[in-house]
Short mmCIF file of C-alpha atoms in Angstrom, two decimals:
data_model
loop_
_atom_site.label_atom_id
_atom_site.label_comp_id
_atom_site.label_asym_id
_atom_site.label_seq_id
_atom_site.Cartn_x
_atom_site.Cartn_y
_atom_site.Cartn_z
CA UNK A 744 22.72 -24.97 1.62
CA UNK A 745 20.38 -23.77 -1.10
CA UNK A 746 20.04 -20.14 -2.12
CA UNK A 747 16.49 -20.08 -0.77
CA UNK A 748 17.58 -21.19 2.68
CA UNK A 749 20.49 -18.74 2.71
CA UNK A 750 18.10 -16.00 1.67
CA UNK A 751 15.65 -16.91 4.41
CA UNK A 752 18.36 -17.03 7.03
CA UNK A 753 19.43 -13.58 5.85
CA UNK A 754 15.88 -12.30 6.25
CA UNK A 755 15.57 -13.93 9.65
CA UNK A 756 18.48 -11.88 10.94
CA UNK A 757 16.08 -8.93 11.06
CA UNK A 758 14.39 -8.52 14.45
CA UNK A 759 11.20 -7.26 12.83
CA UNK A 760 11.00 -10.27 10.51
CA UNK A 761 11.57 -12.61 13.47
CA UNK A 762 8.80 -10.88 15.43
CA UNK A 763 6.38 -11.07 12.51
CA UNK A 764 7.26 -14.72 11.96
CA UNK A 765 6.74 -15.48 15.66
CA UNK A 766 3.36 -13.76 15.52
CA UNK A 767 2.37 -15.66 12.40
CA UNK A 768 3.51 -18.99 13.81
CA UNK A 769 2.13 -18.44 17.33
CA UNK A 770 -0.03 -21.22 18.69
CA UNK A 771 -3.73 -20.29 18.63
CA UNK A 772 -5.02 -19.14 22.01
CA UNK A 773 -8.54 -20.44 22.70
CA UNK A 774 -10.75 -18.59 25.21
CA UNK A 775 -10.67 -21.49 27.67
CA UNK A 776 -7.71 -23.45 29.04
CA UNK A 777 -7.73 -26.46 31.35
CA UNK A 778 -4.73 -27.75 33.26
CA UNK A 779 -5.03 -31.33 34.40
CA UNK A 780 -2.54 -32.44 37.03
CA UNK A 781 -2.31 -35.36 39.44
CA UNK A 782 -4.18 -33.63 42.21
CA UNK A 783 -6.43 -31.07 40.57
CA UNK A 784 -8.14 -29.75 37.50
CA UNK A 785 -7.85 -26.02 36.98
CA UNK A 786 -9.50 -23.97 34.29
CA UNK A 787 -9.36 -20.37 33.17
CA UNK A 788 -11.37 -18.25 30.81
CA UNK A 789 -9.81 -15.35 28.95
CA UNK A 790 -11.27 -12.14 27.57
CA UNK A 791 -10.74 -11.48 23.88
CA UNK A 792 -7.94 -9.13 24.95
CA UNK A 793 -6.18 -12.07 26.65
CA UNK A 794 -6.91 -10.83 30.18
CA UNK A 795 -8.14 -13.29 32.77
CA UNK A 796 -11.92 -13.45 32.92
CA UNK A 797 -12.30 -16.13 35.59
CA UNK A 798 -10.91 -19.36 36.89
CA UNK A 799 -12.02 -22.49 38.72
CA UNK A 800 -10.18 -25.28 40.51
CA UNK A 801 -11.41 -28.75 41.49
CA UNK A 802 -9.34 -31.24 43.44
CA UNK A 803 -9.35 -34.84 42.35
CA UNK A 804 -8.93 -37.84 44.64
CA UNK A 805 -5.37 -39.11 45.02
CA UNK A 806 -4.55 -41.87 42.57
CA UNK A 807 -7.30 -40.88 40.12
CA UNK A 808 -4.71 -39.77 37.57
CA UNK A 809 -1.47 -41.60 36.90
CA UNK A 810 0.50 -39.59 34.33
CA UNK A 811 2.32 -41.78 31.86
CA UNK A 812 3.39 -41.62 28.25
CA UNK A 813 2.57 -45.31 27.75
CA UNK A 814 -0.17 -46.63 30.00
CA UNK A 815 -3.72 -45.54 30.63
CA UNK A 816 -3.69 -42.30 32.63
CA UNK A 817 -7.22 -42.08 33.91
CA UNK A 818 -7.39 -44.55 36.79
CA UNK A 819 -10.66 -43.06 37.97
CA UNK A 820 -12.25 -41.50 34.89
CA UNK A 821 -15.52 -40.70 36.64
CA UNK A 822 -13.82 -38.56 39.31
CA UNK A 823 -11.77 -36.67 36.75
CA UNK A 824 -14.73 -36.19 34.41
CA UNK A 825 -16.73 -34.85 37.30
CA UNK A 826 -13.94 -32.37 38.21
CA UNK A 827 -13.59 -31.27 34.58
CA UNK A 828 -17.37 -30.86 34.26
CA UNK A 829 -17.52 -28.82 37.44
CA UNK A 830 -14.69 -26.53 36.33
CA UNK A 831 -16.18 -26.08 32.85
CA UNK A 832 -19.60 -25.44 34.30
CA UNK A 833 -18.21 -22.71 36.58
CA UNK A 834 -16.41 -21.14 33.63
CA UNK A 835 -19.46 -21.43 31.38
CA UNK A 836 -17.32 -23.35 28.92
CA UNK A 837 -19.37 -25.18 26.32
CA UNK A 838 -19.22 -25.66 22.58
CA UNK A 839 -16.01 -23.73 22.05
CA UNK A 840 -12.30 -24.25 21.52
CA UNK A 841 -10.13 -25.07 24.52
CA UNK A 842 -6.48 -25.60 25.35
CA UNK A 843 -5.47 -28.63 27.43
CA UNK A 844 -2.33 -28.57 29.57
CA UNK A 845 -1.39 -32.13 30.44
CA UNK A 846 1.02 -33.59 32.99
CA UNK A 847 4.59 -33.49 31.72
CA UNK A 848 5.19 -37.27 31.56
CA UNK A 849 2.48 -37.61 28.89
CA UNK A 850 4.47 -35.68 26.32
CA UNK A 851 8.07 -36.56 25.55
CA UNK A 852 10.12 -33.59 24.45
CA UNK A 853 13.37 -33.76 22.50
CA UNK A 854 15.80 -31.03 21.50
CA UNK A 855 17.78 -32.20 18.49
CA UNK A 856 20.31 -30.69 16.15
CA UNK A 857 20.18 -31.29 12.40
CA UNK A 858 22.73 -30.23 9.84
CA UNK A 859 20.00 -30.15 7.25
CA UNK A 860 16.29 -30.12 7.97
CA UNK A 861 13.37 -30.13 5.50
CA UNK A 862 11.40 -26.89 5.19
CA UNK A 863 8.05 -28.61 4.70
CA UNK A 864 6.25 -30.41 7.53
CA UNK A 865 5.23 -33.18 5.13
CA UNK A 866 8.89 -34.17 4.82
CA UNK A 867 9.98 -33.24 8.34
CA UNK A 868 7.44 -35.30 10.32
CA UNK A 869 8.28 -38.72 8.78
CA UNK A 870 11.96 -37.95 9.26
CA UNK A 871 11.43 -37.05 12.95
CA UNK A 872 9.31 -40.18 13.49
CA UNK A 873 12.10 -42.28 12.05
CA UNK A 874 14.74 -40.50 14.15
CA UNK A 875 12.74 -40.92 17.37
CA UNK A 876 11.73 -44.51 16.68
CA UNK A 877 14.10 -45.92 19.26
CA UNK A 878 13.83 -43.06 21.74
CA UNK A 879 10.19 -43.64 22.76
CA UNK A 880 8.78 -46.73 24.44
CA UNK A 881 5.86 -47.09 22.03
CA UNK A 882 5.21 -47.52 18.36
CA UNK A 883 5.85 -44.22 16.56
CA UNK A 884 3.08 -44.97 14.12
CA UNK A 885 0.47 -44.46 16.82
CA UNK A 886 1.80 -41.14 18.03
CA UNK A 887 1.09 -37.48 17.66
CA UNK A 888 4.11 -35.39 16.81
CA UNK A 889 4.64 -31.67 16.79
CA UNK A 890 7.86 -29.76 16.23
CA UNK A 891 9.27 -26.25 16.08
CA UNK A 892 12.50 -24.91 14.68
CA UNK A 893 14.66 -22.65 16.77
CA UNK A 894 17.88 -20.70 16.30
CA UNK A 895 20.80 -23.12 16.02
CA UNK A 896 23.89 -23.04 18.20
CA UNK A 897 26.10 -23.28 15.11
CA UNK A 898 25.32 -24.21 11.51
CA UNK A 899 22.21 -26.28 10.83
CA UNK A 900 18.84 -26.29 12.55
CA UNK A 901 17.80 -27.01 16.15
CA UNK A 902 14.41 -28.65 16.43
CA UNK A 903 12.20 -29.10 19.49
CA UNK A 904 9.92 -32.08 19.07
CA UNK A 905 7.01 -33.11 21.23
CA UNK A 906 5.73 -36.65 20.85
CA UNK A 907 2.86 -38.36 22.63
CA UNK A 908 0.91 -41.53 22.28
CA UNK A 909 -2.30 -40.96 20.36
CA UNK A 910 -4.32 -43.20 22.70
CA UNK A 911 -3.22 -41.22 25.77
CA UNK A 912 -3.99 -37.84 24.22
CA UNK A 913 -7.42 -39.11 23.19
CA UNK A 914 -7.98 -40.18 26.78
CA UNK A 915 -7.56 -36.56 27.93
CA UNK A 916 -9.43 -35.08 24.98
CA UNK A 917 -12.40 -37.36 25.74
CA UNK A 918 -12.78 -35.60 29.10
CA UNK A 919 -13.88 -32.40 27.36
CA UNK A 920 -15.49 -33.96 24.28
CA UNK A 921 -18.60 -34.76 26.30
CA UNK A 922 -18.92 -31.07 27.16
CA UNK A 923 -18.81 -30.17 23.45
CA UNK A 924 -15.47 -28.47 23.99
CA UNK A 925 -13.00 -28.75 21.14
CA UNK A 926 -9.51 -29.36 22.49
CA UNK A 927 -7.65 -27.57 19.69
CA UNK A 928 -4.40 -27.07 21.62
CA UNK A 929 -2.69 -29.75 23.70
CA UNK A 930 0.70 -29.36 25.36
CA UNK A 931 2.32 -30.07 28.68
CA UNK A 932 2.18 -27.78 31.72
CA UNK A 933 5.93 -27.17 31.79
CA UNK A 934 6.02 -26.30 28.08
CA UNK A 935 3.40 -23.67 28.87
CA UNK A 936 5.18 -22.51 32.04
CA UNK A 937 8.52 -21.99 30.26
CA UNK A 938 7.08 -18.71 28.95
CA UNK A 939 7.46 -17.34 32.49
CA UNK A 940 11.25 -17.63 32.36
CA UNK A 941 13.43 -14.65 31.66
CA UNK A 942 15.64 -16.15 28.96
CA UNK A 943 18.10 -13.27 28.56
CA UNK A 944 20.65 -15.39 30.45
CA UNK A 945 20.98 -19.20 30.72
CA UNK A 946 18.17 -20.14 33.11
CA UNK A 947 17.34 -23.56 34.50
CA UNK A 948 13.79 -24.45 35.46
CA UNK A 949 13.09 -27.30 37.87
CA UNK A 950 9.38 -28.00 38.11
CA UNK A 951 7.95 -30.66 40.36
CA UNK A 952 4.44 -32.00 39.89
CA UNK A 953 3.39 -35.09 41.79
CA UNK A 954 6.32 -37.46 41.43
CA UNK A 955 7.60 -36.04 38.16
CA UNK A 956 10.38 -33.53 37.85
CA UNK A 957 10.84 -31.57 34.66
CA UNK A 958 14.08 -29.75 34.08
CA UNK A 959 14.47 -27.28 31.25
CA UNK A 960 17.17 -24.81 30.29
CA UNK A 961 16.43 -21.77 28.17
CA UNK A 962 18.79 -19.24 26.73
CA UNK A 963 18.00 -16.26 24.48
CA UNK A 964 14.78 -17.65 23.07
CA UNK A 965 16.12 -21.15 22.69
CA UNK A 966 15.17 -24.28 24.57
CA UNK A 967 18.65 -25.64 25.17
CA UNK A 968 17.65 -28.74 27.12
CA UNK A 969 14.60 -30.59 28.46
CA UNK A 970 14.31 -33.62 30.70
CA UNK A 971 11.35 -35.16 32.48
CA UNK A 972 12.10 -37.76 35.13
CA UNK A 973 10.32 -39.62 37.91
CA UNK A 974 11.28 -38.77 41.47
CA UNK A 975 11.39 -41.56 44.08
CA UNK A 976 8.72 -39.71 46.04
CA UNK A 977 6.19 -36.88 45.63
CA UNK A 978 6.81 -33.16 45.99
CA UNK A 979 5.97 -33.11 49.67
CA UNK A 980 8.74 -35.54 50.56
CA UNK A 981 11.41 -34.87 47.97
CA UNK A 982 14.78 -33.81 49.39
CA UNK A 983 17.23 -31.28 47.94
CA UNK A 984 19.67 -34.09 47.25
CA UNK A 985 17.08 -36.04 45.23
CA UNK A 986 16.31 -32.90 43.24
CA UNK A 987 19.95 -32.13 42.59
CA UNK A 988 20.66 -35.65 41.41
CA UNK A 989 17.91 -35.35 38.80
CA UNK A 990 18.73 -31.80 37.76
CA UNK A 991 22.48 -32.23 37.55
CA UNK A 992 22.70 -34.34 34.32
CA UNK A 993 20.93 -31.74 32.21
CA UNK A 994 22.95 -28.89 33.76
CA UNK A 995 26.18 -30.79 33.03
CA UNK A 996 25.03 -31.48 29.47
CA UNK A 997 24.35 -27.78 29.02
CA UNK A 998 27.71 -26.73 30.43
CA UNK A 999 29.53 -29.21 28.18
CA UNK A 1000 27.60 -28.33 25.05
CA UNK A 1001 27.21 -24.57 25.38
CA UNK A 1002 30.49 -23.97 27.23
CA UNK A 1003 28.87 -21.75 29.85
CA UNK A 1004 27.32 -22.16 33.27
CA UNK A 1005 23.75 -21.77 34.44
CA UNK A 1006 23.18 -18.16 35.55
CA UNK A 1007 19.74 -18.41 37.16
CA UNK A 1008 17.61 -21.20 38.61
CA UNK A 1009 13.84 -21.10 38.92
CA UNK A 1010 11.91 -23.68 40.90
CA UNK A 1011 8.20 -24.50 40.74
CA UNK A 1012 5.90 -26.95 42.46
CA UNK A 1013 7.59 -27.06 45.86
CA UNK A 1014 5.28 -24.54 47.50
CA UNK A 1015 6.26 -23.60 51.03
CA UNK A 1016 9.18 -26.04 50.99
CA UNK A 1017 11.15 -23.91 48.53
CA UNK A 1018 13.49 -22.33 51.17
CA UNK A 1019 14.85 -25.82 51.97
CA UNK A 1020 16.10 -26.10 48.38
CA UNK A 1021 17.45 -22.62 47.77
CA UNK A 1022 20.78 -22.95 49.61
CA UNK A 1023 21.76 -26.38 48.12
CA UNK A 1024 20.90 -25.23 44.61
CA UNK A 1025 22.79 -21.94 45.08
CA UNK A 1026 25.81 -23.83 46.34
CA UNK A 1027 25.69 -26.14 43.35
CA UNK A 1028 25.09 -23.60 40.57
CA UNK A 1029 26.61 -20.50 42.19
CA UNK A 1030 23.74 -18.33 41.01
CA UNK A 1031 20.44 -16.87 42.14
CA UNK A 1032 17.69 -19.41 42.95
CA UNK A 1033 14.08 -18.22 43.11
CA UNK A 1034 10.53 -19.41 42.74
CA UNK A 1035 9.39 -19.32 39.11
CA UNK A 1036 6.20 -17.40 39.85
CA UNK A 1037 7.62 -14.94 42.39
CA UNK A 1038 10.48 -14.11 39.99
CA UNK A 1039 8.03 -13.61 37.12
CA UNK A 1040 5.86 -11.41 39.36
CA UNK A 1041 8.74 -9.27 40.58
CA UNK A 1042 10.09 -8.95 36.99
CA UNK A 1043 6.69 -7.65 35.92
CA UNK A 1044 6.20 -10.50 33.46
CA UNK A 1045 2.80 -11.32 34.97
CA UNK A 1046 -0.09 -8.85 34.93
CA UNK A 1047 -2.16 -8.13 38.02
CA UNK A 1048 -5.05 -10.13 36.59
CA UNK A 1049 -2.93 -13.31 36.78
CA UNK A 1050 -1.89 -12.75 40.38
CA UNK A 1051 -4.80 -14.83 41.66
CA UNK A 1052 -3.57 -17.79 39.55
CA UNK A 1053 0.00 -17.26 40.71
CA UNK A 1054 -1.15 -17.29 44.34
CA UNK A 1055 -2.51 -20.80 43.70
CA UNK A 1056 0.70 -21.92 41.98
CA UNK A 1057 -1.00 -22.50 38.66
CA UNK A 1058 2.23 -21.78 36.80
CA UNK A 1059 1.17 -23.75 33.73
CA UNK A 1060 -1.93 -21.63 33.22
CA UNK A 1061 -0.11 -18.39 34.02
CA UNK A 1062 2.53 -19.33 31.45
CA UNK A 1063 -0.20 -20.17 28.95
CA UNK A 1064 -1.61 -16.67 29.46
CA UNK A 1065 1.71 -15.24 28.30
CA UNK A 1066 1.70 -17.63 25.37
CA UNK A 1067 -0.65 -15.36 23.47
CA UNK A 1068 1.39 -14.06 20.54
CA UNK B 958 10.20 -17.81 25.11
CA UNK B 959 7.21 -19.64 23.69
CA UNK B 960 7.24 -23.33 22.88
CA UNK B 961 4.98 -23.63 19.88
CA UNK B 962 4.09 -27.31 20.09
CA UNK B 963 0.57 -28.62 19.76
CA UNK B 964 -0.29 -32.29 20.13
CA UNK B 965 -4.05 -32.02 19.73
CA UNK B 966 -5.62 -34.68 17.53
CA UNK B 967 -7.62 -31.92 15.81
CA UNK B 968 -5.41 -28.84 16.20
CA UNK B 969 -6.88 -25.40 15.77
CA UNK B 970 -5.62 -23.88 12.59
CA UNK B 971 -4.20 -20.42 12.93
CA UNK B 972 -5.72 -17.93 10.51
CA UNK B 973 -3.02 -15.37 11.15
CA UNK B 974 -1.16 -16.04 7.90
CA UNK B 975 -4.40 -15.67 5.94
CA UNK B 976 -5.44 -12.60 7.93
CA UNK B 977 -2.01 -11.00 7.58
CA UNK B 978 -2.00 -11.74 3.84
CA UNK B 979 -5.54 -10.42 3.45
CA UNK B 980 -4.69 -7.31 5.47
CA UNK B 981 -1.59 -6.69 3.39
CA UNK B 982 -3.54 -7.18 0.18
CA UNK B 983 -6.31 -4.94 1.52
CA UNK B 984 -3.74 -2.30 2.36
CA UNK B 985 -2.23 -2.47 -1.12
CA UNK B 986 -5.67 -2.31 -2.72
CA UNK B 987 -6.52 0.58 -0.39
CA UNK B 988 -3.42 2.50 -1.46
CA UNK B 989 -4.19 1.71 -5.10
CA UNK B 990 -7.77 2.90 -4.59
CA UNK B 991 -6.57 6.10 -2.95
CA UNK B 992 -4.05 6.68 -5.76
CA UNK B 993 -6.60 6.10 -8.49
CA UNK B 994 -9.19 8.10 -6.57
CA UNK B 995 -6.80 11.00 -6.29
CA UNK B 996 -5.98 10.72 -10.02
CA UNK B 997 -9.70 10.64 -10.88
CA UNK B 998 -10.31 13.66 -8.63
CA UNK B 999 -7.43 15.58 -10.24
CA UNK B 1000 -8.64 14.78 -13.76
CA UNK B 1001 -12.20 15.67 -12.86
CA UNK B 1002 -11.04 18.94 -11.34
CA UNK B 1003 -8.94 19.76 -14.44
CA UNK B 1004 -11.88 18.82 -16.67
CA UNK B 1005 -14.20 21.07 -14.67
CA UNK B 1006 -11.74 23.94 -14.97
CA UNK B 1007 -11.43 23.35 -18.71
CA UNK B 1008 -15.20 23.25 -19.10
CA UNK B 1009 -15.53 26.47 -17.12
CA UNK B 1010 -12.86 28.16 -19.29
CA UNK B 1011 -14.53 26.90 -22.48
CA UNK B 1012 -17.87 28.14 -21.22
CA UNK B 1013 -16.31 31.50 -20.39
CA UNK B 1014 -14.75 31.78 -23.85
CA UNK B 1015 -18.00 30.76 -25.52
CA UNK B 1016 -19.86 33.40 -23.53
CA UNK B 1017 -17.24 35.98 -24.48
CA UNK B 1018 -17.48 34.90 -28.14
CA UNK B 1019 -21.27 35.12 -28.07
CA UNK B 1020 -21.08 38.56 -26.45
CA UNK B 1021 -18.62 39.75 -29.11
CA UNK B 1022 -20.76 38.28 -31.90
CA UNK B 1023 -23.77 40.15 -30.54
CA UNK B 1024 -21.64 43.29 -30.34
CA UNK B 1025 -20.45 42.74 -33.91
CA UNK B 1026 -24.01 42.21 -35.14
CA UNK B 1027 -25.04 45.41 -33.36
CA UNK B 1028 -22.18 47.28 -35.00
CA UNK B 1029 -22.98 45.75 -38.39
CA UNK B 1030 -26.58 46.87 -38.00
CA UNK B 1031 -25.39 50.29 -36.89
CA UNK B 1032 -23.08 50.69 -39.85
CA UNK B 1033 -25.72 49.38 -42.24
CA UNK B 1034 -28.06 52.28 -41.48
CA UNK B 1035 -28.30 54.62 -44.53
CA UNK B 1036 -27.06 57.69 -42.66
CA UNK B 1037 -24.05 55.69 -41.39
CA UNK B 1038 -23.33 54.25 -44.84
CA UNK B 1039 -23.19 57.81 -46.24
CA UNK B 1040 -21.01 58.80 -43.33
CA UNK B 1041 -18.73 55.81 -44.03
CA UNK B 1042 -18.45 56.79 -47.69
CA UNK B 1043 -17.63 60.31 -46.69
CA UNK B 1044 -15.07 59.06 -44.19
CA UNK B 1045 -13.56 56.84 -46.83
CA UNK B 1046 -13.36 59.73 -49.24
CA UNK B 1047 -11.76 61.95 -46.61
CA UNK B 1048 -9.35 59.14 -45.80
CA UNK B 1049 -8.31 58.82 -49.40
CA UNK B 1050 -7.87 62.59 -49.64
CA UNK B 1051 -5.78 62.59 -46.49
CA UNK B 1052 -3.80 59.68 -47.84
CA UNK B 1053 -3.27 61.39 -51.17
CA UNK B 1054 -2.21 64.55 -49.45
CA UNK B 1055 0.24 62.68 -47.31
CA UNK B 1056 2.25 61.80 -50.44
CA UNK B 1057 4.81 64.33 -51.61
CA UNK B 1058 3.70 64.65 -55.22
CA UNK B 1059 6.27 67.28 -56.09
CA UNK B 1060 9.13 65.09 -54.96
CA UNK B 1061 7.63 62.07 -56.73
CA UNK B 1062 7.31 63.96 -60.04
CA UNK B 1063 10.86 65.20 -59.63
CA UNK B 1064 12.04 61.62 -59.16
CA UNK B 1065 9.92 60.46 -62.07
CA UNK B 1066 11.41 63.11 -64.25
CA UNK B 1067 14.88 61.75 -63.51
CA UNK B 1068 13.80 58.15 -63.97
CA UNK B 1069 11.63 58.24 -67.08
CA UNK B 1070 13.66 57.66 -70.31
CA UNK B 1071 12.89 59.53 -73.51
CA UNK B 1072 10.04 58.22 -75.64
CA UNK B 1073 7.64 57.50 -72.77
CA UNK B 1074 5.03 59.54 -70.93
CA UNK B 1075 2.87 59.00 -67.87
CA UNK B 1076 -0.75 58.23 -68.67
CA UNK B 1077 -1.94 57.58 -65.06
CA UNK B 1078 -0.52 57.44 -61.56
CA UNK B 1079 -2.38 55.86 -58.61
CA UNK B 1080 -0.38 55.99 -55.40
CA UNK B 1081 -1.64 54.03 -52.44
CA UNK B 1082 -0.37 54.31 -48.86
CA UNK B 1083 -0.47 51.07 -46.93
CA UNK B 1084 1.29 50.60 -43.59
CA UNK B 1085 3.71 53.42 -44.36
CA UNK B 1086 4.66 52.00 -47.79
CA UNK B 1087 3.73 53.90 -50.91
CA UNK B 1088 2.78 51.53 -53.69
CA UNK B 1089 2.32 53.31 -57.01
CA UNK B 1090 0.46 51.93 -59.97
CA UNK B 1091 1.70 53.38 -63.26
CA UNK B 1092 0.15 53.39 -66.70
CA UNK B 1093 2.83 54.54 -69.11
CA UNK B 1094 2.59 55.13 -72.83
CA UNK B 1095 5.69 54.26 -74.85
CA UNK B 1096 6.63 55.06 -78.41
CA UNK B 1097 7.95 51.60 -79.12
CA UNK B 1098 9.21 48.36 -77.52
CA UNK B 1099 12.68 49.73 -77.05
CA UNK B 1100 11.35 52.69 -75.07
CA UNK B 1101 9.32 50.27 -72.93
CA UNK B 1102 12.40 48.19 -72.11
CA UNK B 1103 14.38 51.29 -71.24
CA UNK B 1104 11.52 52.38 -68.99
CA UNK B 1105 11.47 49.14 -67.05
CA UNK B 1106 15.26 49.05 -66.79
CA UNK B 1107 15.30 52.65 -65.56
CA UNK B 1108 12.75 51.81 -62.84
CA UNK B 1109 14.71 48.71 -61.77
CA UNK B 1110 17.88 50.76 -61.45
CA UNK B 1111 16.15 53.70 -59.80
CA UNK B 1112 16.95 54.58 -56.17
CA UNK B 1113 13.48 56.03 -55.64
CA UNK B 1114 11.47 53.11 -57.02
CA UNK B 1115 11.83 49.45 -56.27
CA UNK B 1116 10.00 46.08 -56.46
CA UNK B 1117 8.82 46.73 -59.98
CA UNK B 1118 6.07 44.30 -61.03
CA UNK B 1119 4.80 44.33 -64.58
CA UNK B 1120 1.04 43.96 -64.60
CA UNK B 1121 0.21 44.19 -68.31
CA UNK B 1122 1.37 45.57 -71.61
CA UNK B 1123 -0.38 45.92 -74.89
CA UNK B 1124 0.39 47.38 -78.27
CA UNK B 1125 -1.96 49.51 -80.33
CA UNK B 1126 -1.93 50.55 -83.99
CA UNK B 1127 -4.87 52.89 -83.77
CA UNK B 1128 -4.07 56.46 -84.58
CA UNK B 1129 -4.16 58.92 -81.66
CA UNK B 1130 -3.09 56.27 -79.13
CA UNK B 1131 0.29 55.21 -77.82
CA UNK B 1132 1.84 52.33 -79.76
CA UNK B 1133 2.68 50.52 -76.47
CA UNK B 1134 0.92 50.87 -73.14
CA UNK B 1135 2.58 49.41 -70.01
CA UNK B 1136 1.00 48.90 -66.60
CA UNK B 1137 3.17 48.14 -63.59
CA UNK B 1138 3.49 48.77 -59.89
CA UNK B 1139 6.50 49.97 -57.97
CA UNK B 1140 7.23 50.91 -54.41
CA UNK B 1141 8.16 54.52 -53.97
CA UNK B 1142 10.78 54.93 -51.27
CA UNK B 1143 10.71 58.63 -50.55
CA UNK B 1144 7.48 59.92 -49.14
#
């Protein structure tokens, strides 16, 4: 470990320095955000203060969007473009920066531990590409990669990496290009929604969208695990057993690695079916199980202005609202 | 917690680092400006005070010079000049009378050696010290030396300073004339 790194780690022990660093490194927060999911396109406009200015939702025909990290996603581009145009028109969004929240399967997320990690992005990105070469089902040369460092469990550095196929991201970006919107921020809905979790204790998030299930575990400002899988059926027909089978591997990994159990479970995307899942999950994890949005509302993490979004289960956009540094 | 990932093909660049740096720099420059401004203000204030004091002193000096010129003019008037002469004369008389001549002649009598005599005595009183100028006639060089030695050893006279001496061969005059000053201690 070099003196510079030791010095920086010493500095980063200060809460104030960590806060300032987080503020400096925060993702830019454009005035417009669009969440594209398998069944709808939702958009919000924010005031300069970050408060909600307005929102719009347009449903899209079933099968128009097939989220995938590899194949073409827009099965019916015209229908999706029309929904995006309608939402943007209602928000008055034109010729400005925008954030795009994409379906989770589009972006692969990895949490990796490194004993030694380069400080500069110019050195880190090629190294991550090389490391992930065999973990993604497409050529790493035609990908977009983004990473963030986080506090390590022990010595070394923990890195969260998001990787997506360039062609797929361009597919989504082209939806707003025609409206002269500049998609300056692109991430997945669950990555945005994670902000809604109270991470003071080990908390597991299970978020269902269409046929994809994303499981994430956070703990004291650290993303401890992330897994996105395909369910055998869509959210309306998924059973508690199916959900548990998909959630269990990540929970077991966490318990083995961090030597502690999950202390809270938050569920999103199941709508009115949530009560069917509460008891099985509580029995499995022996902890409180609640809806992600209702827990965030009751904890006071969501302002009143976002209540209208929460009522429509737009957890990705609500989380993105809290993303503002 | 926030996941700070961004997979946009043309990501928005955050200007926060630049803005924070600029703000910090601005703050430092602001403090520097305030510090220098305060220093400039203090110096200017001190300079103003100094100028005012100088002006005051110059005015006072001018007023005193005018007063002095007035007094000079006043004392230059003929009637005042006569009065000044008279005052000076009266002063000298008062000064002369303030010296105890009897005592001084008694002391001189004890001090003067044989072969010398007093030609002239001019006592002068200055700041309480009586300085006496003597002109003494001596019969010869030996008498002169005895005179000076006697004055140096005298308890009544001190700080003897020889001013001049000259010899004369003309008949009716003293062969040696000595001029000196001495401080007389008993007034």
